[in-house]
mmCIF file of N, CA and C in Angstrom:
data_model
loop_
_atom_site.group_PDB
_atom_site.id
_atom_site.type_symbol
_atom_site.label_atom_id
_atom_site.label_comp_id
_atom_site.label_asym_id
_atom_site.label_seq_id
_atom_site.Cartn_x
_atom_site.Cartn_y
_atom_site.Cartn_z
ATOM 1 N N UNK A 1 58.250 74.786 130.273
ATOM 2 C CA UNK A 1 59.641 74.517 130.608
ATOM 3 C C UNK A 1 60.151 75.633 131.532
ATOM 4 N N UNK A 2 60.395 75.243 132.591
ATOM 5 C CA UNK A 2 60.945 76.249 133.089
ATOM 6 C C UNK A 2 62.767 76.305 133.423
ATOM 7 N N UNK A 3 63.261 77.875 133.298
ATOM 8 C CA UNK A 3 64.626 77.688 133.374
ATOM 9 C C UNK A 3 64.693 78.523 134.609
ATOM 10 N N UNK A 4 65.729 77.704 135.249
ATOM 11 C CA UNK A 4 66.553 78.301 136.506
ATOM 12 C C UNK A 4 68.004 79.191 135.695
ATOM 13 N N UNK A 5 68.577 80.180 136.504
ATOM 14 C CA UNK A 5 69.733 81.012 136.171
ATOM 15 C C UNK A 5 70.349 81.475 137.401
ATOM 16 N N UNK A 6 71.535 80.798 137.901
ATOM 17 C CA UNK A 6 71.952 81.620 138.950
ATOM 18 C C UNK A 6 72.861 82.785 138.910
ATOM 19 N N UNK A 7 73.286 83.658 140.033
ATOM 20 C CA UNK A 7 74.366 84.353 139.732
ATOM 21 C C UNK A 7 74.420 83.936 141.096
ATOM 22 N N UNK A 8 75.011 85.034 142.074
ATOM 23 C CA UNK A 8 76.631 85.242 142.786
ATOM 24 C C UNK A 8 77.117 84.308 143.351
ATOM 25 N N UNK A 9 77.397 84.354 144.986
ATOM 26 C CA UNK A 9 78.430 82.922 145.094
ATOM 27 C C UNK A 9 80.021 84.076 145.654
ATOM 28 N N UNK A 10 81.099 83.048 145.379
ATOM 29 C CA UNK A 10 82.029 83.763 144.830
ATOM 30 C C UNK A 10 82.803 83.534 146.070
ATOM 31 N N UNK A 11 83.783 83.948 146.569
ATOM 32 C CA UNK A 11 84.982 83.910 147.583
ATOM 33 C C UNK A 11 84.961 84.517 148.937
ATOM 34 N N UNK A 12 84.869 84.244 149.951
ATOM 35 C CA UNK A 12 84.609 85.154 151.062
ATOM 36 C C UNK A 12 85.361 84.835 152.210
ATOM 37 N N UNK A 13 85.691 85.190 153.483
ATOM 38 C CA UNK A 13 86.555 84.497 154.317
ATOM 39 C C UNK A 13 85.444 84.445 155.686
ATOM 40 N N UNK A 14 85.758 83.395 156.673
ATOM 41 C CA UNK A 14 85.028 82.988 157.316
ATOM 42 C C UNK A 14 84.446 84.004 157.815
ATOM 43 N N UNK A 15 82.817 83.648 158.350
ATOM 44 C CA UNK A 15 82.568 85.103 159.269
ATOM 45 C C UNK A 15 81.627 85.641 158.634
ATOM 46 N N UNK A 16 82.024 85.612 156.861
ATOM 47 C CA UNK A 16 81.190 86.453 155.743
ATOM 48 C C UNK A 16 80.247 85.997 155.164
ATOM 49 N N UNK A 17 79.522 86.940 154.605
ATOM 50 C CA UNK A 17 78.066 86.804 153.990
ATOM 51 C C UNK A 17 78.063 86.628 152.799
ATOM 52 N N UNK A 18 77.112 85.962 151.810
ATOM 53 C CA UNK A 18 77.033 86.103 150.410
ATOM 54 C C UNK A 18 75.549 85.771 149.960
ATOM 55 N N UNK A 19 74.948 86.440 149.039
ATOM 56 C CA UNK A 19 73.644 85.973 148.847
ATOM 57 C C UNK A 19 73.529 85.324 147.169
ATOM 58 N N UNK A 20 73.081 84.514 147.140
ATOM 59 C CA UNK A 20 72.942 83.642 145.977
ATOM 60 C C UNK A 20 71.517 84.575 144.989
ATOM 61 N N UNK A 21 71.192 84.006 143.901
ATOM 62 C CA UNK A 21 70.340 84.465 143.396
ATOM 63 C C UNK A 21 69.995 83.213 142.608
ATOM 64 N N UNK A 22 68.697 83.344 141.941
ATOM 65 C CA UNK A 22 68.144 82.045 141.244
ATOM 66 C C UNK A 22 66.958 82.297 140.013
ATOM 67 N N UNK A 23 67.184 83.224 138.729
ATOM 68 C CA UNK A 23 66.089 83.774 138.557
ATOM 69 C C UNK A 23 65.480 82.792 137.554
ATOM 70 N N UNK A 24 64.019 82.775 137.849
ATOM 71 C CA UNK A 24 63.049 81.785 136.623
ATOM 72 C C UNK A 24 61.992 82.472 136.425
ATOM 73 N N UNK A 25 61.904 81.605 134.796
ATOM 74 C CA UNK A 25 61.453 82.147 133.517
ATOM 75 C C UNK A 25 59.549 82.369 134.247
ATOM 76 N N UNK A 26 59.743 81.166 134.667
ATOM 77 C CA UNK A 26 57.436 81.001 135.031
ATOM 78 C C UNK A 26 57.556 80.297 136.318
ATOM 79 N N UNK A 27 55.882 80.871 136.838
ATOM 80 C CA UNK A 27 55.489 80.312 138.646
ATOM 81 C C UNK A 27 55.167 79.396 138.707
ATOM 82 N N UNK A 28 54.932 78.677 137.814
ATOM 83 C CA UNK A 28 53.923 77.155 137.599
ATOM 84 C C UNK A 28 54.406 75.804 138.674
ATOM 85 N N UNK A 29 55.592 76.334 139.065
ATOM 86 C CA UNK A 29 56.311 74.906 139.901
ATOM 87 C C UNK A 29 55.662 75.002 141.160
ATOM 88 N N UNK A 30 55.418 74.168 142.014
ATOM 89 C CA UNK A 30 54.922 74.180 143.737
ATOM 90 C C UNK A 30 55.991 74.212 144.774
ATOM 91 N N UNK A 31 57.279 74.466 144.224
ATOM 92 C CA UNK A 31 58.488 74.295 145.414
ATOM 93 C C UNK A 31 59.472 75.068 144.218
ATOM 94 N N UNK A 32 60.564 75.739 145.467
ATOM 95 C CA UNK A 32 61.873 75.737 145.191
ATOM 96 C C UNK A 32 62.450 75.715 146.245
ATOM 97 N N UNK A 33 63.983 75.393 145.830
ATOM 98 C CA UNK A 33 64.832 74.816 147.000
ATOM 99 C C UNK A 33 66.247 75.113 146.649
ATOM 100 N N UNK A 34 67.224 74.711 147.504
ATOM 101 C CA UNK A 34 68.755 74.458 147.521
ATOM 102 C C UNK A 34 69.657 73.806 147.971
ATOM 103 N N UNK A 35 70.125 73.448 147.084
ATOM 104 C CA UNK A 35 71.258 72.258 147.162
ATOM 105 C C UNK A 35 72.813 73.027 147.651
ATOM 106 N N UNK A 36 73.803 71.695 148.267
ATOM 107 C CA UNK A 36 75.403 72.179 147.157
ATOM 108 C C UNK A 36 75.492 70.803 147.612
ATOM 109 N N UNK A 37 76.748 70.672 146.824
ATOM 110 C CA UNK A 37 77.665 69.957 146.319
ATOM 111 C C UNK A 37 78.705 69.835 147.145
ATOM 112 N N UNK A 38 79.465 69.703 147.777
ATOM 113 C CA UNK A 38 81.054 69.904 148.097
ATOM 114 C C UNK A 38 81.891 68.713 147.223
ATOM 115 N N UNK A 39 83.359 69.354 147.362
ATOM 116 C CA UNK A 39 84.238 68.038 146.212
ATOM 117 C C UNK A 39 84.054 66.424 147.124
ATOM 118 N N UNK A 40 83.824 65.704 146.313
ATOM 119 C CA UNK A 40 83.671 64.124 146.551
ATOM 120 C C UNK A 40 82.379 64.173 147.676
ATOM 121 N N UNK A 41 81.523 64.726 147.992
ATOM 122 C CA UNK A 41 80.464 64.481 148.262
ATOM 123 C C UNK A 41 79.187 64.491 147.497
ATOM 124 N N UNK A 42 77.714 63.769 148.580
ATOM 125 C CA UNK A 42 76.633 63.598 148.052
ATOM 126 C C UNK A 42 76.283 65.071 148.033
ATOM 127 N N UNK A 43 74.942 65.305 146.805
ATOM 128 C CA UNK A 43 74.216 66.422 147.279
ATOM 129 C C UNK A 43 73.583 66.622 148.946
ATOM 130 N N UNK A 44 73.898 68.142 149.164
ATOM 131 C CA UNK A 44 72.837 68.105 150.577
ATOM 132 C C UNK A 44 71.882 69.142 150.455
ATOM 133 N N UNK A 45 70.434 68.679 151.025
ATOM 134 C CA UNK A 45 69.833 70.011 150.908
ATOM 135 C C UNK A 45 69.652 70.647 151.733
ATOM 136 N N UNK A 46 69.531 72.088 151.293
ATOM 137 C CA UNK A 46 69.491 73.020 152.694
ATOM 138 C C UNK A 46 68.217 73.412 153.066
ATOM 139 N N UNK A 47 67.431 73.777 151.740
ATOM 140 C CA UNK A 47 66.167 74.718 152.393
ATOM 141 C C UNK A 47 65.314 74.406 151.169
ATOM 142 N N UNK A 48 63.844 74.050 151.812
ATOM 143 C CA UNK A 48 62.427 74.576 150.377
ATOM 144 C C UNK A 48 61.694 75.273 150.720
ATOM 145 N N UNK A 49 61.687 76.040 149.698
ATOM 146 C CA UNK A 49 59.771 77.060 149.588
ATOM 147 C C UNK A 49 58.926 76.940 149.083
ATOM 148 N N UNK A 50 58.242 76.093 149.909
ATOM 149 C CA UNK A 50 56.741 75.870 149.110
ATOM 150 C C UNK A 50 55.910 76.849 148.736
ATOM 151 N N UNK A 51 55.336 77.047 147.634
ATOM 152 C CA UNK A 51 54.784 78.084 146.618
ATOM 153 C C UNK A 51 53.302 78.432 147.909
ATOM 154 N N UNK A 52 52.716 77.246 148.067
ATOM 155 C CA UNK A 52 51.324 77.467 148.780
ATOM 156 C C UNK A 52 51.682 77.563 150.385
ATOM 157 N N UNK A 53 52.633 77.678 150.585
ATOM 158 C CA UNK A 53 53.525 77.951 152.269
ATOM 159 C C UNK A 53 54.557 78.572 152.328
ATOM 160 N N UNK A 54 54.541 79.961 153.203
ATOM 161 C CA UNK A 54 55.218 80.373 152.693
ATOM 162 C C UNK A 54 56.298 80.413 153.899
ATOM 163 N N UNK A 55 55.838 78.903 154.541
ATOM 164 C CA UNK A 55 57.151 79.016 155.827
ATOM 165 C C UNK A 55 58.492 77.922 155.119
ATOM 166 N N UNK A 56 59.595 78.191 155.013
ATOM 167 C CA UNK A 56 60.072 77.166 154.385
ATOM 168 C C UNK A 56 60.947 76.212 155.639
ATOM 169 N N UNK A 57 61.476 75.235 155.095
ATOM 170 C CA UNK A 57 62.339 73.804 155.953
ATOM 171 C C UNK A 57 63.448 74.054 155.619
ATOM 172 N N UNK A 58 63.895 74.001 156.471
ATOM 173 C CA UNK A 58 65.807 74.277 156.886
ATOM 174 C C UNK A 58 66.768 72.989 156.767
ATOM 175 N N UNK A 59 67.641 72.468 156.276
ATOM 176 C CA UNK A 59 68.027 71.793 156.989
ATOM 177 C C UNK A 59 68.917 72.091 158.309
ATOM 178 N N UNK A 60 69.540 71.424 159.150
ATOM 179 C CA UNK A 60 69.518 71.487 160.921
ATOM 180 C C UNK A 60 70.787 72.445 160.152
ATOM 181 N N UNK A 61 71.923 72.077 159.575
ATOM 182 C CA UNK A 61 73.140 72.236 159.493
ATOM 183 C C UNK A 61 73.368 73.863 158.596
ATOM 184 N N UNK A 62 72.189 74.558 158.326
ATOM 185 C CA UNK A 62 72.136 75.808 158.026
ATOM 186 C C UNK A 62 70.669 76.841 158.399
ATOM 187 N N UNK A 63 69.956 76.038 159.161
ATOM 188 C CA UNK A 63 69.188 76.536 159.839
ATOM 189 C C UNK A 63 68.854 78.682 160.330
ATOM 190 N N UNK A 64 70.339 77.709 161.072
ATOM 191 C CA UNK A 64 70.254 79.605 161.867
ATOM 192 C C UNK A 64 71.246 80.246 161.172
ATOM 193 N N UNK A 65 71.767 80.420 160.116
ATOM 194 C CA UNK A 65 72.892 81.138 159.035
ATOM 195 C C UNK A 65 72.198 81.631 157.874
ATOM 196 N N UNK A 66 71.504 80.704 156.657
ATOM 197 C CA UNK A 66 70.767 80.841 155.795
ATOM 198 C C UNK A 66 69.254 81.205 156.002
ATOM 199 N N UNK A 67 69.276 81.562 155.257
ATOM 200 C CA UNK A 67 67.764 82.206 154.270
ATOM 201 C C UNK A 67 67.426 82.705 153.306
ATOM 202 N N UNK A 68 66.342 81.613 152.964
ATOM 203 C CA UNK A 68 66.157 81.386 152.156
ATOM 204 C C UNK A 68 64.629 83.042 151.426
ATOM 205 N N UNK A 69 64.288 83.615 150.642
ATOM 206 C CA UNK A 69 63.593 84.527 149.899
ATOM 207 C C UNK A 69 63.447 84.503 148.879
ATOM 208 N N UNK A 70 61.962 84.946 148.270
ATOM 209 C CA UNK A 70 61.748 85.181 146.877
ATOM 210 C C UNK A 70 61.009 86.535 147.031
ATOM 211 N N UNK A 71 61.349 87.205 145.750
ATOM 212 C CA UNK A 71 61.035 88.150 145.100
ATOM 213 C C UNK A 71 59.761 87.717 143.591
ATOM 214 N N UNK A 72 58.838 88.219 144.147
ATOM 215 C CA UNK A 72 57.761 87.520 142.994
ATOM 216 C C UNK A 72 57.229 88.402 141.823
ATOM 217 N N UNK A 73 57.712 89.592 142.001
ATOM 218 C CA UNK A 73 57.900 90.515 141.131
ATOM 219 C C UNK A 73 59.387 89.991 140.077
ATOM 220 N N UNK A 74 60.550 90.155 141.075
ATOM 221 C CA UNK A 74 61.480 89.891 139.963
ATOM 222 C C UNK A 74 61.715 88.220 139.308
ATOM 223 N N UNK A 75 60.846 87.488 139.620
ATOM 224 C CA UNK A 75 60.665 85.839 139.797
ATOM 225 C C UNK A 75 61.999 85.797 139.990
ATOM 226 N N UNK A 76 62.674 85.628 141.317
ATOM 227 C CA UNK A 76 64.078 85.190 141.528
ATOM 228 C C UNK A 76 64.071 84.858 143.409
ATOM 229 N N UNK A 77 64.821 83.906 143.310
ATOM 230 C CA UNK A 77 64.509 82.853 144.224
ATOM 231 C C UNK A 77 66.645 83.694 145.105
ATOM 232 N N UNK A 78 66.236 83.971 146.474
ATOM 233 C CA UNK A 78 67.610 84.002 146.625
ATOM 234 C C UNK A 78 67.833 83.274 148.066
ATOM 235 N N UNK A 79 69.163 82.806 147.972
ATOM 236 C CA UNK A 79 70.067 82.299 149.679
ATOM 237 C C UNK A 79 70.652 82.832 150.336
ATOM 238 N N UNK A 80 70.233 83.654 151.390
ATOM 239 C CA UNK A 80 71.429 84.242 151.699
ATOM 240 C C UNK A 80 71.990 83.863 153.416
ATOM 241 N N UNK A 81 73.117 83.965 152.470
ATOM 242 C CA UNK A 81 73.932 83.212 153.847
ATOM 243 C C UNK A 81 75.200 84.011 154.757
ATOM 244 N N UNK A 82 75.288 83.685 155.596
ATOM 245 C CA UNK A 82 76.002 84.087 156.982
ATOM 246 C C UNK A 82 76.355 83.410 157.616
ATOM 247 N N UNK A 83 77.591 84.340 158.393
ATOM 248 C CA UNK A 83 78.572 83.439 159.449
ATOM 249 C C UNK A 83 78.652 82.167 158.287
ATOM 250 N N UNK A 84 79.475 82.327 157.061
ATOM 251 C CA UNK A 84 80.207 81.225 156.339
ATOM 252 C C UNK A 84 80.963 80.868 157.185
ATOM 253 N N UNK A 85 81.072 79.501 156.701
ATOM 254 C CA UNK A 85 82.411 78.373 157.140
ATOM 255 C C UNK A 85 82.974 77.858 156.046
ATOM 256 N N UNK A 86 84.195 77.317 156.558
ATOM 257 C CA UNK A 86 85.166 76.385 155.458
ATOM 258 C C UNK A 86 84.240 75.694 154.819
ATOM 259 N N UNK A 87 83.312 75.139 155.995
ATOM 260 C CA UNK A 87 82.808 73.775 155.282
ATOM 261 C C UNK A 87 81.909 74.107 154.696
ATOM 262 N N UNK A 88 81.043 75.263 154.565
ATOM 263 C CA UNK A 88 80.533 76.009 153.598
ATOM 264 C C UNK A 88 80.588 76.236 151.990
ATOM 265 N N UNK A 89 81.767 75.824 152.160
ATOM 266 C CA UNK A 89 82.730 75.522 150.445
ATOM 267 C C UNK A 89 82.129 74.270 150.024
ATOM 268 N N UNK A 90 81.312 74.632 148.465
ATOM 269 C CA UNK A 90 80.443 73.617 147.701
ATOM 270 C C UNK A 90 80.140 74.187 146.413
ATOM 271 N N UNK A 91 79.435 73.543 145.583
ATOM 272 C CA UNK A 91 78.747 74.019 144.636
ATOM 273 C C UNK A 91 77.434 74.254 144.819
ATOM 274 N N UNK A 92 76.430 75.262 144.482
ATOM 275 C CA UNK A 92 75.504 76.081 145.266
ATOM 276 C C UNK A 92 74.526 75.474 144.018
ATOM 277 N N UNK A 93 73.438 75.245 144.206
ATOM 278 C CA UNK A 93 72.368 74.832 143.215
ATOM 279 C C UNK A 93 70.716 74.850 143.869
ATOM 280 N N UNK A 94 70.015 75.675 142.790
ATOM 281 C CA UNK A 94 68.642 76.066 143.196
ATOM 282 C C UNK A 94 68.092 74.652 142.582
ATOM 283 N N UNK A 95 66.886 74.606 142.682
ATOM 284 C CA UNK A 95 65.918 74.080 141.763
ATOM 285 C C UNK A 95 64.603 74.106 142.375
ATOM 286 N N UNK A 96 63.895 73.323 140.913
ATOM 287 C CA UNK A 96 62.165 74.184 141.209
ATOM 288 C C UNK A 96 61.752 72.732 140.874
ATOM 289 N N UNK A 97 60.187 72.497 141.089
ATOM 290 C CA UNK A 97 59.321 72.204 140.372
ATOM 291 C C UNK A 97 59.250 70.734 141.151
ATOM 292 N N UNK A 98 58.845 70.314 141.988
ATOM 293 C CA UNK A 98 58.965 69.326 143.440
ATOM 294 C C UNK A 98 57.714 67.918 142.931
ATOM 295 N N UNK A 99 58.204 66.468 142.857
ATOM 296 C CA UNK A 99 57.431 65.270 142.986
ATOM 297 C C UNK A 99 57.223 64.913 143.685
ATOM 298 N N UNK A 100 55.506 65.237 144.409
ATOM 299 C CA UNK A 100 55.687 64.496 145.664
ATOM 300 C C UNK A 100 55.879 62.806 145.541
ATOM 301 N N UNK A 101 55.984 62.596 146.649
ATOM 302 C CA UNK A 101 55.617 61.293 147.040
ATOM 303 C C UNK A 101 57.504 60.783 147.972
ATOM 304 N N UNK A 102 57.660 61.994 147.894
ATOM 305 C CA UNK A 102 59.370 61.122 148.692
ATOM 306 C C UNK A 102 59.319 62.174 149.385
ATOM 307 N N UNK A 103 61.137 62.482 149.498
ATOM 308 C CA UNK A 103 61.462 63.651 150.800
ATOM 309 C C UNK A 103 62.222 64.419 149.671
ATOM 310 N N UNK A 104 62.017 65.931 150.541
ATOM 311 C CA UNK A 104 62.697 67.260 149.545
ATOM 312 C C UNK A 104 64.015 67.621 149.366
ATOM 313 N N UNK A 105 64.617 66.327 150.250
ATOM 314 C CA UNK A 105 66.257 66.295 150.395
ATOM 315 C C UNK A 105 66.535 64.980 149.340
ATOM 316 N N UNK A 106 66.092 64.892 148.320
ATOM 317 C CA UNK A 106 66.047 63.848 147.094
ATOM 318 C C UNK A 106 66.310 64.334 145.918
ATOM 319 N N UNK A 107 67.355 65.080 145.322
ATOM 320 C CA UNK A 107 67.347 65.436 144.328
ATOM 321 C C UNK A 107 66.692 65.132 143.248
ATOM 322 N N UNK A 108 66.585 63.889 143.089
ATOM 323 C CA UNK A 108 65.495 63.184 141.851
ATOM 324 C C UNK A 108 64.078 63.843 142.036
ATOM 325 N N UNK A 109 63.837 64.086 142.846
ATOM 326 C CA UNK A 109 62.628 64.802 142.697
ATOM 327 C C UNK A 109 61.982 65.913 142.124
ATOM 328 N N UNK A 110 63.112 66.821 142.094
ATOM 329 C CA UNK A 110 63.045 68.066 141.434
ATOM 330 C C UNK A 110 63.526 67.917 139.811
ATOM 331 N N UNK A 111 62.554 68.720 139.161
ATOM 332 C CA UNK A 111 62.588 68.607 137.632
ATOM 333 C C UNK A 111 63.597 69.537 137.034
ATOM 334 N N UNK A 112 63.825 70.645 137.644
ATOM 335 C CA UNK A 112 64.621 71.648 136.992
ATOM 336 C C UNK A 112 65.364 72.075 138.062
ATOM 337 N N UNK A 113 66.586 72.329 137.168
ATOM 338 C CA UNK A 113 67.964 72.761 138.618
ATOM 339 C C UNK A 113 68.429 73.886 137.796
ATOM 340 N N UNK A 114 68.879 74.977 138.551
ATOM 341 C CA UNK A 114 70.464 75.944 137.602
ATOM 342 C C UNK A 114 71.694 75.723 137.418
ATOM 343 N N UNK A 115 72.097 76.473 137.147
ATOM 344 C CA UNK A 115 73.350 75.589 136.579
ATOM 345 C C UNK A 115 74.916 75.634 137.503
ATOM 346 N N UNK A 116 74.355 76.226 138.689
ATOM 347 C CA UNK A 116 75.474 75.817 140.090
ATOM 348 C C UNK A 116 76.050 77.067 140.010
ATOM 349 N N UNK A 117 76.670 77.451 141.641
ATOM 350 C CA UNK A 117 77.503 78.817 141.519
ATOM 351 C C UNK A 117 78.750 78.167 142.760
ATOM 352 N N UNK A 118 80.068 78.477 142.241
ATOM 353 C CA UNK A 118 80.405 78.533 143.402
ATOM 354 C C UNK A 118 80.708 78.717 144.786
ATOM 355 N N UNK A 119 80.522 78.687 145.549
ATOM 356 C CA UNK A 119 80.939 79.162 146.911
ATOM 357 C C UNK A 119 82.566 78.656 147.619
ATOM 358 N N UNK A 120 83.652 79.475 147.872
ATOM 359 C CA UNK A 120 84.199 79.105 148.787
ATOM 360 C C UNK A 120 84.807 80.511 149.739
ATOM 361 N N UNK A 121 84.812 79.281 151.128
ATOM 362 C CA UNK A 121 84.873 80.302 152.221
ATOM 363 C C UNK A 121 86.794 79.999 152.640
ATOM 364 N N UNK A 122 87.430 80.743 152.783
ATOM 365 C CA UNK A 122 88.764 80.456 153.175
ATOM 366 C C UNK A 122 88.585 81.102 154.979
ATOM 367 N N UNK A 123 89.304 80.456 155.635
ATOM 368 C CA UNK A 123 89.622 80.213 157.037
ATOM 369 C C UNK A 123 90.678 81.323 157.142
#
Protein backbone atom coordinates (compact mmCIF):
# COMPACT_ATOMS: atom_id res chain seq x y z
CA UNK A 1 0.00 0.00 0.00
CA UNK A 2 1.45 2.88 -0.68
CA UNK A 3 0.70 6.42 0.93
CA UNK A 4 1.14 9.75 -0.68
CA UNK A 5 1.46 13.00 1.95
CA UNK A 6 1.63 16.38 0.70
CA UNK A 7 2.73 19.61 2.23
CA UNK A 8 3.18 23.26 0.92
CA UNK A 9 1.14 25.09 -1.61
CA UNK A 10 -0.21 28.09 0.10
CA UNK A 11 -0.80 31.88 -1.15
CA UNK A 12 1.48 33.78 -3.38
CA UNK A 13 0.97 36.77 -5.75
CA UNK A 14 1.56 36.59 -9.38
CA UNK A 15 5.15 36.35 -10.55
CA UNK A 16 5.82 33.90 -7.43
CA UNK A 17 7.21 30.65 -6.77
CA UNK A 18 6.07 27.77 -4.59
CA UNK A 19 7.29 24.24 -4.41
CA UNK A 20 4.92 21.44 -3.55
CA UNK A 21 6.13 18.33 -1.82
CA UNK A 22 4.73 14.68 -2.02
CA UNK A 23 6.33 12.26 0.42
CA UNK A 24 5.78 8.20 0.03
CA UNK A 25 5.93 5.46 2.23
CA UNK A 26 7.66 2.68 -0.77
CA UNK A 27 9.32 2.75 -4.59
CA UNK A 28 7.35 -0.07 -5.87
CA UNK A 29 5.05 2.25 -8.19
CA UNK A 30 6.44 2.87 -12.04
CA UNK A 31 5.16 6.59 -12.27
CA UNK A 32 4.41 9.64 -10.34
CA UNK A 33 2.68 12.60 -11.39
CA UNK A 34 0.47 15.85 -10.84
CA UNK A 35 -2.71 16.92 -10.98
CA UNK A 36 -4.99 20.17 -9.80
CA UNK A 37 -8.20 20.79 -9.63
CA UNK A 38 -9.49 24.37 -10.08
CA UNK A 39 -13.26 25.31 -8.62
CA UNK A 40 -15.91 23.73 -11.12
CA UNK A 41 -13.37 22.18 -13.24
CA UNK A 42 -12.08 18.75 -14.66
CA UNK A 43 -8.82 17.38 -13.27
CA UNK A 44 -5.72 18.53 -15.42
CA UNK A 45 -2.51 16.96 -15.57
CA UNK A 46 0.60 18.60 -15.51
CA UNK A 47 3.61 16.38 -15.36
CA UNK A 48 4.85 12.34 -14.92
CA UNK A 49 7.97 10.66 -13.77
CA UNK A 50 8.50 7.62 -14.91
CA UNK A 51 10.49 5.53 -12.33
CA UNK A 52 12.55 3.69 -15.40
CA UNK A 53 12.86 7.38 -17.28
CA UNK A 54 13.98 9.75 -15.84
CA UNK A 55 12.89 12.43 -18.49
CA UNK A 56 9.42 13.39 -17.45
CA UNK A 57 6.07 14.87 -19.80
CA UNK A 58 4.89 18.25 -19.28
CA UNK A 59 1.79 19.23 -20.01
CA UNK A 60 2.00 22.32 -22.87
CA UNK A 61 0.20 24.71 -20.28
CA UNK A 62 3.06 24.35 -17.52
CA UNK A 63 5.78 23.19 -19.45
CA UNK A 64 8.26 26.09 -19.14
CA UNK A 65 7.15 27.25 -15.30
CA UNK A 66 7.02 23.81 -13.50
CA UNK A 67 9.21 21.10 -12.45
CA UNK A 68 8.75 18.47 -11.66
CA UNK A 69 11.86 16.33 -8.96
CA UNK A 70 12.40 13.55 -6.75
CA UNK A 71 14.54 13.06 -3.98
CA UNK A 72 15.13 9.18 -3.60
CA UNK A 73 16.80 9.33 -0.49
CA UNK A 74 14.03 11.36 1.16
CA UNK A 75 11.24 9.28 -1.07
CA UNK A 76 9.46 12.66 -1.79
CA UNK A 77 8.26 13.60 -5.05
CA UNK A 78 8.26 17.67 -5.45
CA UNK A 79 6.59 20.61 -8.06
CA UNK A 80 8.02 23.37 -8.24
CA UNK A 81 6.56 26.11 -9.76
CA UNK A 82 7.14 29.64 -11.20
CA UNK A 83 6.04 32.72 -12.75
CA UNK A 84 2.45 31.69 -10.95
CA UNK A 85 -0.71 32.89 -12.44
CA UNK A 86 -4.28 33.55 -11.33
CA UNK A 87 -5.11 30.73 -13.26
CA UNK A 88 -2.68 28.81 -11.41
CA UNK A 89 -5.25 28.77 -8.50
CA UNK A 90 -6.39 24.92 -7.99
CA UNK A 91 -6.14 22.14 -5.83
CA UNK A 92 -2.59 20.58 -6.20
CA UNK A 93 -2.55 16.63 -6.15
CA UNK A 94 0.41 14.09 -6.58
CA UNK A 95 -0.15 10.53 -7.28
CA UNK A 96 1.77 7.31 -7.89
CA UNK A 97 1.47 3.97 -9.10
CA UNK A 98 0.39 4.30 -13.17
CA UNK A 99 -2.11 1.50 -15.39
CA UNK A 100 -0.93 1.23 -18.45
CA UNK A 101 -2.96 0.82 -21.25
CA UNK A 102 -4.58 4.58 -21.56
CA UNK A 103 -3.04 8.15 -21.29
CA UNK A 104 -1.28 9.69 -18.03
CA UNK A 105 -3.67 12.63 -18.17
CA UNK A 106 -6.52 9.96 -16.88
CA UNK A 107 -6.86 10.10 -13.46
CA UNK A 108 -8.42 6.61 -13.21
CA UNK A 109 -5.35 5.32 -13.88
CA UNK A 110 -3.42 6.09 -11.03
CA UNK A 111 -3.96 3.96 -7.85
CA UNK A 112 -2.88 6.25 -5.14
CA UNK A 113 -3.27 10.11 -4.87
CA UNK A 114 -2.44 12.63 -1.64
CA UNK A 115 -4.59 14.27 -0.17
CA UNK A 116 -4.43 17.82 -2.22
CA UNK A 117 -2.71 21.16 -1.19
CA UNK A 118 -3.89 24.33 -1.99
CA UNK A 119 -2.56 26.76 -4.30
CA UNK A 120 -3.76 30.28 -4.86
CA UNK A 121 -2.08 32.97 -6.78
CA UNK A 122 -3.74 36.59 -6.31
CA UNK A 123 -3.16 39.16 -9.27
Amino acid sequence: QVHLVQSGGGSVQAGGSLRLSCAYNETTHNAMAWFRQAPGQEYEALVILWTQNVIPHYADSVKDRFTISRDNAANTLYLHMNRLQPEDTAMYYCAADFRVGGSWRETQRYNYWGQGTQVTVSS
